[in-house]
Amino acid sequence: MAKEVISKSLLVDKVAEAAGVSKKDTKVVVDALLETVKESVKADAEIRLIGFGTFKKAHRNARTGRNPQTGAALEIAASDSMAFKSSVKY
């Protein structure tokens, strides 16, 4: 059985249908939610949605990697990214 992939536009459609509001209004709210999560995590906030999960910043230290084609060592810079930990049990 193939896994269903839900795009942002399909998510908007499903939420609009479940909430009984227009797709246009739902898209505005979904866009605002995602932007708020991104900006908040970027500013070092941790967003906890009880019963869903937690968004937070994850830091990766600089490290040495290998070029897969040549095997030569190369330095990989430190970086920050967003991490999500689900609190939903399946």
JSON list of N, CA, C and O in Angstrom, two decimals, residues 8-46:
[
{"chain": "A", "resi": 8, "resn": "LYS", "atom": "N", "xyz": [0.95, 20.97, 1.18]},
{"chain": "A", "resi": 8, "resn": "LYS", "atom": "CA", "xyz": [0.37, 22.09, 1.91]},
{"chain": "A", "resi": 8, "resn": "LYS", "atom": "C", "xyz": [-1.02, 22.43, 1.37]},
{"chain": "A", "resi": 8, "resn": "LYS", "atom": "O", "xyz": [-1.95, 22.67, 2.15]},
{"chain": "A", "resi": 9, "resn": "SER", "atom": "N", "xyz": [-1.20, 22.41, 0.07]},
{"chain": "A", "resi": 9, "resn": "SER", "atom": "CA", "xyz": [-2.51, 22.76, -0.50]},
{"chain": "A", "resi": 9, "resn": "SER", "atom": "C", "xyz": [-3.56, 21.71, -0.14]},
{"chain": "A", "resi": 9, "resn": "SER", "atom": "O", "xyz": [-4.72, 22.05, 0.13]},
{"chain": "A", "resi": 10, "resn": "LEU", "atom": "N", "xyz": [-3.17, 20.44, -0.11]},
{"chain": "A", "resi": 10, "resn": "LEU", "atom": "CA", "xyz": [-4.12, 19.39, 0.30]},
{"chain": "A", "resi": 10, "resn": "LEU", "atom": "C", "xyz": [-4.43, 19.51, 1.79]},
{"chain": "A", "resi": 10, "resn": "LEU", "atom": "O", "xyz": [-5.58, 19.31, 2.20]},
{"chain": "A", "resi": 11, "resn": "LEU", "atom": "N", "xyz": [-3.44, 19.87, 2.59]},
{"chain": "A", "resi": 11, "resn": "LEU", "atom": "CA", "xyz": [-3.68, 20.11, 4.02]},
{"chain": "A", "resi": 11, "resn": "LEU", "atom": "C", "xyz": [-4.69, 21.24, 4.21]},
{"chain": "A", "resi": 11, "resn": "LEU", "atom": "O", "xyz": [-5.63, 21.13, 5.00]},
{"chain": "A", "resi": 12, "resn": "VAL", "atom": "N", "xyz": [-4.52, 22.32, 3.45]},
{"chain": "A", "resi": 12, "resn": "VAL", "atom": "CA", "xyz": [-5.46, 23.44, 3.52]},
{"chain": "A", "resi": 12, "resn": "VAL", "atom": "C", "xyz": [-6.87, 22.96, 3.15]},
{"chain": "A", "resi": 12, "resn": "VAL", "atom": "O", "xyz": [-7.84, 23.30, 3.83]},
{"chain": "A", "resi": 13, "resn": "ASP", "atom": "N", "xyz": [-6.98, 22.16, 2.09]},
{"chain": "A", "resi": 13, "resn": "ASP", "atom": "CA", "xyz": [-8.29, 21.64, 1.68]},
{"chain": "A", "resi": 13, "resn": "ASP", "atom": "C", "xyz": [-8.94, 20.82, 2.79]},
{"chain": "A", "resi": 13, "resn": "ASP", "atom": "O", "xyz": [-10.12, 20.99, 3.09]},
{"chain": "A", "resi": 14, "resn": "LYS", "atom": "N", "xyz": [-8.16, 19.93, 3.41]},
{"chain": "A", "resi": 14, "resn": "LYS", "atom": "CA", "xyz": [-8.70, 19.06, 4.46]},
{"chain": "A", "resi": 14, "resn": "LYS", "atom": "C", "xyz": [-9.11, 19.85, 5.70]},
{"chain": "A", "resi": 14, "resn": "LYS", "atom": "O", "xyz": [-10.16, 19.59, 6.29]},
{"chain": "A", "resi": 15, "resn": "VAL", "atom": "N", "xyz": [-8.29, 20.82, 6.09]},
{"chain": "A", "resi": 15, "resn": "VAL", "atom": "CA", "xyz": [-8.61, 21.64, 7.27]},
{"chain": "A", "resi": 15, "resn": "VAL", "atom": "C", "xyz": [-9.85, 22.49, 6.99]},
{"chain": "A", "resi": 15, "resn": "VAL", "atom": "O", "xyz": [-10.73, 22.62, 7.84]},
{"chain": "A", "resi": 16, "resn": "ALA", "atom": "N", "xyz": [-9.92, 23.08, 5.80]},
{"chain": "A", "resi": 16, "resn": "ALA", "atom": "CA", "xyz": [-11.08, 23.91, 5.44]},
{"chain": "A", "resi": 16, "resn": "ALA", "atom": "C", "xyz": [-12.36, 23.08, 5.49]},
{"chain": "A", "resi": 16, "resn": "ALA", "atom": "O", "xyz": [-13.38, 23.54, 6.02]},
{"chain": "A", "resi": 17, "resn": "GLU", "atom": "N", "xyz": [-12.30, 21.88, 4.97]},
{"chain": "A", "resi": 17, "resn": "GLU", "atom": "CA", "xyz": [-13.48, 21.00, 4.98]},
{"chain": "A", "resi": 17, "resn": "GLU", "atom": "C", "xyz": [-13.86, 20.62, 6.41]},
{"chain": "A", "resi": 17, "resn": "GLU", "atom": "O", "xyz": [-15.03, 20.67, 6.78]},
{"chain": "A", "resi": 18, "resn": "ALA", "atom": "N", "xyz": [-12.87, 20.27, 7.23]},
{"chain": "A", "resi": 18, "resn": "ALA", "atom": "CA", "xyz": [-13.14, 19.86, 8.62]},
{"chain": "A", "resi": 18, "resn": "ALA", "atom": "C", "xyz": [-13.70, 21.02, 9.45]},
{"chain": "A", "resi": 18, "resn": "ALA", "atom": "O", "xyz": [-14.55, 20.80, 10.31]},
{"chain": "A", "resi": 19, "resn": "ALA", "atom": "N", "xyz": [-13.21, 22.23, 9.19]},
{"chain": "A", "resi": 19, "resn": "ALA", "atom": "CA", "xyz": [-13.63, 23.39, 9.98]},
{"chain": "A", "resi": 19, "resn": "ALA", "atom": "C", "xyz": [-14.86, 24.08, 9.40]},
{"chain": "A", "resi": 19, "resn": "ALA", "atom": "O", "xyz": [-15.46, 24.92, 10.07]},
{"chain": "A", "resi": 20, "resn": "GLY", "atom": "N", "xyz": [-15.20, 23.76, 8.16]},
{"chain": "A", "resi": 20, "resn": "GLY", "atom": "CA", "xyz": [-16.36, 24.38, 7.53]},
{"chain": "A", "resi": 20, "resn": "GLY", "atom": "C", "xyz": [-16.14, 25.84, 7.18]},
{"chain": "A", "resi": 20, "resn": "GLY", "atom": "O", "xyz": [-17.07, 26.64, 7.25]},
{"chain": "A", "resi": 21, "resn": "VAL", "atom": "N", "xyz": [-14.89, 26.20, 6.84]},
{"chain": "A", "resi": 21, "resn": "VAL", "atom": "CA", "xyz": [-14.57, 27.57, 6.43]},
{"chain": "A", "resi": 21, "resn": "VAL", "atom": "C", "xyz": [-13.96, 27.54, 5.03]},
{"chain": "A", "resi": 21, "resn": "VAL", "atom": "O", "xyz": [-13.62, 26.49, 4.51]},
{"chain": "A", "resi": 22, "resn": "SER", "atom": "N", "xyz": [-13.81, 28.71, 4.44]},
{"chain": "A", "resi": 22, "resn": "SER", "atom": "CA", "xyz": [-13.31, 28.77, 3.07]},
{"chain": "A", "resi": 22, "resn": "SER", "atom": "C", "xyz": [-11.83, 28.37, 3.00]},
{"chain": "A", "resi": 22, "resn": "SER", "atom": "O", "xyz": [-11.08, 28.52, 3.96]},
{"chain": "A", "resi": 23, "resn": "LYS", "atom": "N", "xyz": [-11.45, 27.86, 1.84]},
{"chain": "A", "resi": 23, "resn": "LYS", "atom": "CA", "xyz": [-10.06, 27.49, 1.62]},
{"chain": "A", "resi": 23, "resn": "LYS", "atom": "C", "xyz": [-9.16, 28.72, 1.68]},
{"chain": "A", "resi": 23, "resn": "LYS", "atom": "O", "xyz": [-8.03, 28.65, 2.16]},
{"chain": "A", "resi": 24, "resn": "LYS", "atom": "N", "xyz": [-9.67, 29.85, 1.20]},
{"chain": "A", "resi": 24, "resn": "LYS", "atom": "CA", "xyz": [-8.88, 31.09, 1.21]},
{"chain": "A", "resi": 24, "resn": "LYS", "atom": "C", "xyz": [-8.56, 31.50, 2.64]},
{"chain": "A", "resi": 24, "resn": "LYS", "atom": "O", "xyz": [-7.40, 31.82, 2.95]},
{"chain": "A", "resi": 25, "resn": "ASP", "atom": "N", "xyz": [-9.55, 31.49, 3.53]},
{"chain": "A", "resi": 25, "resn": "ASP", "atom": "CA", "xyz": [-9.33, 31.85, 4.93]},
{"chain": "A", "resi": 25, "resn": "ASP", "atom": "C", "xyz": [-8.42, 30.83, 5.61]},
{"chain": "A", "resi": 25, "resn": "ASP", "atom": "O", "xyz": [-7.55, 31.19, 6.41]},
{"chain": "A", "resi": 26, "resn": "THR", "atom": "N", "xyz": [-8.62, 29.56, 5.30]},
{"chain": "A", "resi": 26, "resn": "THR", "atom": "CA", "xyz": [-7.80, 28.51, 5.90]},
{"chain": "A", "resi": 26, "resn": "THR", "atom": "C", "xyz": [-6.35, 28.65, 5.48]},
{"chain": "A", "resi": 26, "resn": "THR", "atom": "O", "xyz": [-5.44, 28.49, 6.30]},
{"chain": "A", "resi": 27, "resn": "LYS", "atom": "N", "xyz": [-6.10, 28.98, 4.21]},
{"chain": "A", "resi": 27, "resn": "LYS", "atom": "CA", "xyz": [-4.72, 29.15, 3.72]},
{"chain": "A", "resi": 27, "resn": "LYS", "atom": "C", "xyz": [-4.02, 30.28, 4.47]},
{"chain": "A", "resi": 27, "resn": "LYS", "atom": "O", "xyz": [-2.85, 30.16, 4.84]},
{"chain": "A", "resi": 28, "resn": "VAL", "atom": "N", "xyz": [-4.72, 31.36, 4.72]},
{"chain": "A", "resi": 28, "resn": "VAL", "atom": "CA", "xyz": [-4.15, 32.49, 5.47]},
{"chain": "A", "resi": 28, "resn": "VAL", "atom": "C", "xyz": [-3.73, 32.03, 6.86]},
{"chain": "A", "resi": 28, "resn": "VAL", "atom": "O", "xyz": [-2.63, 32.34, 7.34]},
{"chain": "A", "resi": 29, "resn": "VAL", "atom": "N", "xyz": [-4.60, 31.27, 7.52]},
{"chain": "A", "resi": 29, "resn": "VAL", "atom": "CA", "xyz": [-4.31, 30.80, 8.87]},
{"chain": "A", "resi": 29, "resn": "VAL", "atom": "C", "xyz": [-3.15, 29.80, 8.87]},
{"chain": "A", "resi": 29, "resn": "VAL", "atom": "O", "xyz": [-2.25, 29.89, 9.71]},
{"chain": "A", "resi": 30, "resn": "VAL", "atom": "N", "xyz": [-3.14, 28.85, 7.94]},
{"chain": "A", "resi": 30, "resn": "VAL", "atom": "CA", "xyz": [-2.06, 27.86, 7.87]},
{"chain": "A", "resi": 30, "resn": "VAL", "atom": "C", "xyz": [-0.73, 28.56, 7.58]},
{"chain": "A", "resi": 30, "resn": "VAL", "atom": "O", "xyz": [0.29, 28.26, 8.23]},
{"chain": "A", "resi": 31, "resn": "ASP", "atom": "N", "xyz": [-0.72, 29.50, 6.65]},
{"chain": "A", "resi": 31, "resn": "ASP", "atom": "CA", "xyz": [0.51, 30.25, 6.35]},
{"chain": "A", "resi": 31, "resn": "ASP", "atom": "C", "xyz": [1.01, 31.01, 7.57]},
{"chain": "A", "resi": 31, "resn": "ASP", "atom": "O", "xyz": [2.21, 31.02, 7.87]},
{"chain": "A", "resi": 32, "resn": "ALA", "atom": "N", "xyz": [0.09, 31.65, 8.30]},
{"chain": "A", "resi": 32, "resn": "ALA", "atom": "CA", "xyz": [0.46, 32.41, 9.49]},
{"chain": "A", "resi": 32, "resn": "ALA", "atom": "C", "xyz": [1.00, 31.47, 10.58]},
{"chain": "A", "resi": 32, "resn": "ALA", "atom": "O", "xyz": [1.99, 31.80, 11.25]},
{"chain": "A", "resi": 33, "resn": "LEU", "atom": "N", "xyz": [0.38, 30.32, 10.75]},
{"chain": "A", "resi": 33, "resn": "LEU", "atom": "CA", "xyz": [0.84, 29.35, 11.74]},
{"chain": "A", "resi": 33, "resn": "LEU", "atom": "C", "xyz": [2.26, 28.89, 11.42]},
{"chain": "A", "resi": 33, "resn": "LEU", "atom": "O", "xyz": [3.14, 28.90, 12.28]},
{"chain": "A", "resi": 34, "resn": "LEU", "atom": "N", "xyz": [2.50, 28.49, 10.18]},
{"chain": "A", "resi": 34, "resn": "LEU", "atom": "CA", "xyz": [3.82, 27.99, 9.79]},
{"chain": "A", "resi": 34, "resn": "LEU", "atom": "C", "xyz": [4.89, 29.07, 9.92]},
{"chain": "A", "resi": 34, "resn": "LEU", "atom": "O", "xyz": [6.00, 28.81, 10.39]},
{"chain": "A", "resi": 35, "resn": "GLU", "atom": "N", "xyz": [4.56, 30.28, 9.52]},
{"chain": "A", "resi": 35, "resn": "GLU", "atom": "CA", "xyz": [5.52, 31.39, 9.63]},
{"chain": "A", "resi": 35, "resn": "GLU", "atom": "C", "xyz": [5.83, 31.70, 11.09]},
{"chain": "A", "resi": 35, "resn": "GLU", "atom": "O", "xyz": [6.98, 31.94, 11.46]},
{"chain": "A", "resi": 36, "resn": "THR", "atom": "N", "xyz": [4.81, 31.66, 11.94]},
{"chain": "A", "resi": 36, "resn": "THR", "atom": "CA", "xyz": [5.01, 31.90, 13.37]},
{"chain": "A", "resi": 36, "resn": "THR", "atom": "C", "xyz": [5.90, 30.82, 13.99]},
{"chain": "A", "resi": 36, "resn": "THR", "atom": "O", "xyz": [6.80, 31.13, 14.77]},
{"chain": "A", "resi": 37, "resn": "VAL", "atom": "N", "xyz": [5.67, 29.58, 13.62]},
{"chain": "A", "resi": 37, "resn": "VAL", "atom": "CA", "xyz": [6.51, 28.48, 14.13]},
{"chain": "A", "resi": 37, "resn": "VAL", "atom": "C", "xyz": [7.95, 28.70, 13.68]},
{"chain": "A", "resi": 37, "resn": "VAL", "atom": "O", "xyz": [8.89, 28.63, 14.49]},
{"chain": "A", "resi": 38, "resn": "LYS", "atom": "N", "xyz": [8.17, 28.98, 12.39]},
{"chain": "A", "resi": 38, "resn": "LYS", "atom": "CA", "xyz": [9.53, 29.18, 11.88]},
{"chain": "A", "resi": 38, "resn": "LYS", "atom": "C", "xyz": [10.25, 30.32, 12.57]},
{"chain": "A", "resi": 38, "resn": "LYS", "atom": "O", "xyz": [11.39, 30.18, 13.02]},
{"chain": "A", "resi": 39, "resn": "GLU", "atom": "N", "xyz": [9.60, 31.46, 12.67]},
{"chain": "A", "resi": 39, "resn": "GLU", "atom": "CA", "xyz": [10.22, 32.64, 13.27]},
{"chain": "A", "resi": 39, "resn": "GLU", "atom": "C", "xyz": [10.48, 32.44, 14.77]},
{"chain": "A", "resi": 39, "resn": "GLU", "atom": "O", "xyz": [11.51, 32.87, 15.28]},
{"chain": "A", "resi": 40, "resn": "SER", "atom": "N", "xyz": [9.57, 31.80, 15.45]},
{"chain": "A", "resi": 40, "resn": "SER", "atom": "CA", "xyz": [9.73, 31.57, 16.88]},
{"chain": "A", "resi": 40, "resn": "SER", "atom": "C", "xyz": [10.88, 30.62, 17.17]},
{"chain": "A", "resi": 40, "resn": "SER", "atom": "O", "xyz": [11.70, 30.86, 18.05]},
{"chain": "A", "resi": 41, "resn": "VAL", "atom": "N", "xyz": [10.97, 29.53, 16.42]},
{"chain": "A", "resi": 41, "resn": "VAL", "atom": "CA", "xyz": [12.05, 28.56, 16.61]},
{"chain": "A", "resi": 41, "resn": "VAL", "atom": "C", "xyz": [13.38, 29.21, 16.23]},
{"chain": "A", "resi": 41, "resn": "VAL", "atom": "O", "xyz": [14.39, 29.01, 16.92]},
{"chain": "A", "resi": 42, "resn": "LYS", "atom": "N", "xyz": [13.39, 30.01, 15.18]},
{"chain": "A", "resi": 42, "resn": "LYS", "atom": "CA", "xyz": [14.61, 30.70, 14.78]},
{"chain": "A", "resi": 42, "resn": "LYS", "atom": "C", "xyz": [15.11, 31.62, 15.90]},
{"chain": "A", "resi": 42, "resn": "LYS", "atom": "O", "xyz": [16.30, 31.79, 16.10]},
{"chain": "A", "resi": 43, "resn": "ALA", "atom": "N", "xyz": [14.18, 32.18, 16.69]},
{"chain": "A", "resi": 43, "resn": "ALA", "atom": "CA", "xyz": [14.52, 33.07, 17.81]},
{"chain": "A", "resi": 43, "resn": "ALA", "atom": "C", "xyz": [14.74, 32.27, 19.10]},
{"chain": "A", "resi": 43, "resn": "ALA", "atom": "O", "xyz": [14.67, 32.83, 20.19]},
{"chain": "A", "resi": 44, "resn": "ASP", "atom": "N", "xyz": [14.96, 30.98, 19.00]},
{"chain": "A", "resi": 44, "resn": "ASP", "atom": "CA", "xyz": [15.26, 30.08, 20.12]},
{"chain": "A", "resi": 44, "resn": "ASP", "atom": "C", "xyz": [14.07, 29.73, 21.00]},
{"chain": "A", "resi": 44, "resn": "ASP", "atom": "O", "xyz": [14.24, 29.25, 22.12]},
{"chain": "A", "resi": 45, "resn": "ALA", "atom": "N", "xyz": [12.86, 29.96, 20.56]},
{"chain": "A", "resi": 45, "resn": "ALA", "atom": "CA", "xyz": [11.69, 29.54, 21.33]},
{"chain": "A", "resi": 45, "resn": "ALA", "atom": "C", "xyz": [11.43, 28.06, 21.07]},
{"chain": "A", "resi": 45, "resn": "ALA", "atom": "O", "xyz": [11.83, 27.51, 20.04]},
{"chain": "A", "resi": 46, "resn": "GLU", "atom": "N", "xyz": [10.80, 27.42, 22.01]},
{"chain": "A", "resi": 46, "resn": "GLU", "atom": "CA", "xyz": [10.37, 26.03, 21.86]},
{"chain": "A", "resi": 46, "resn": "GLU", "atom": "C", "xyz": [8.85, 26.05, 21.84]},
{"chain": "A", "resi": 46, "resn": "GLU", "atom": "O", "xyz": [8.24, 26.61, 22.74]}
]
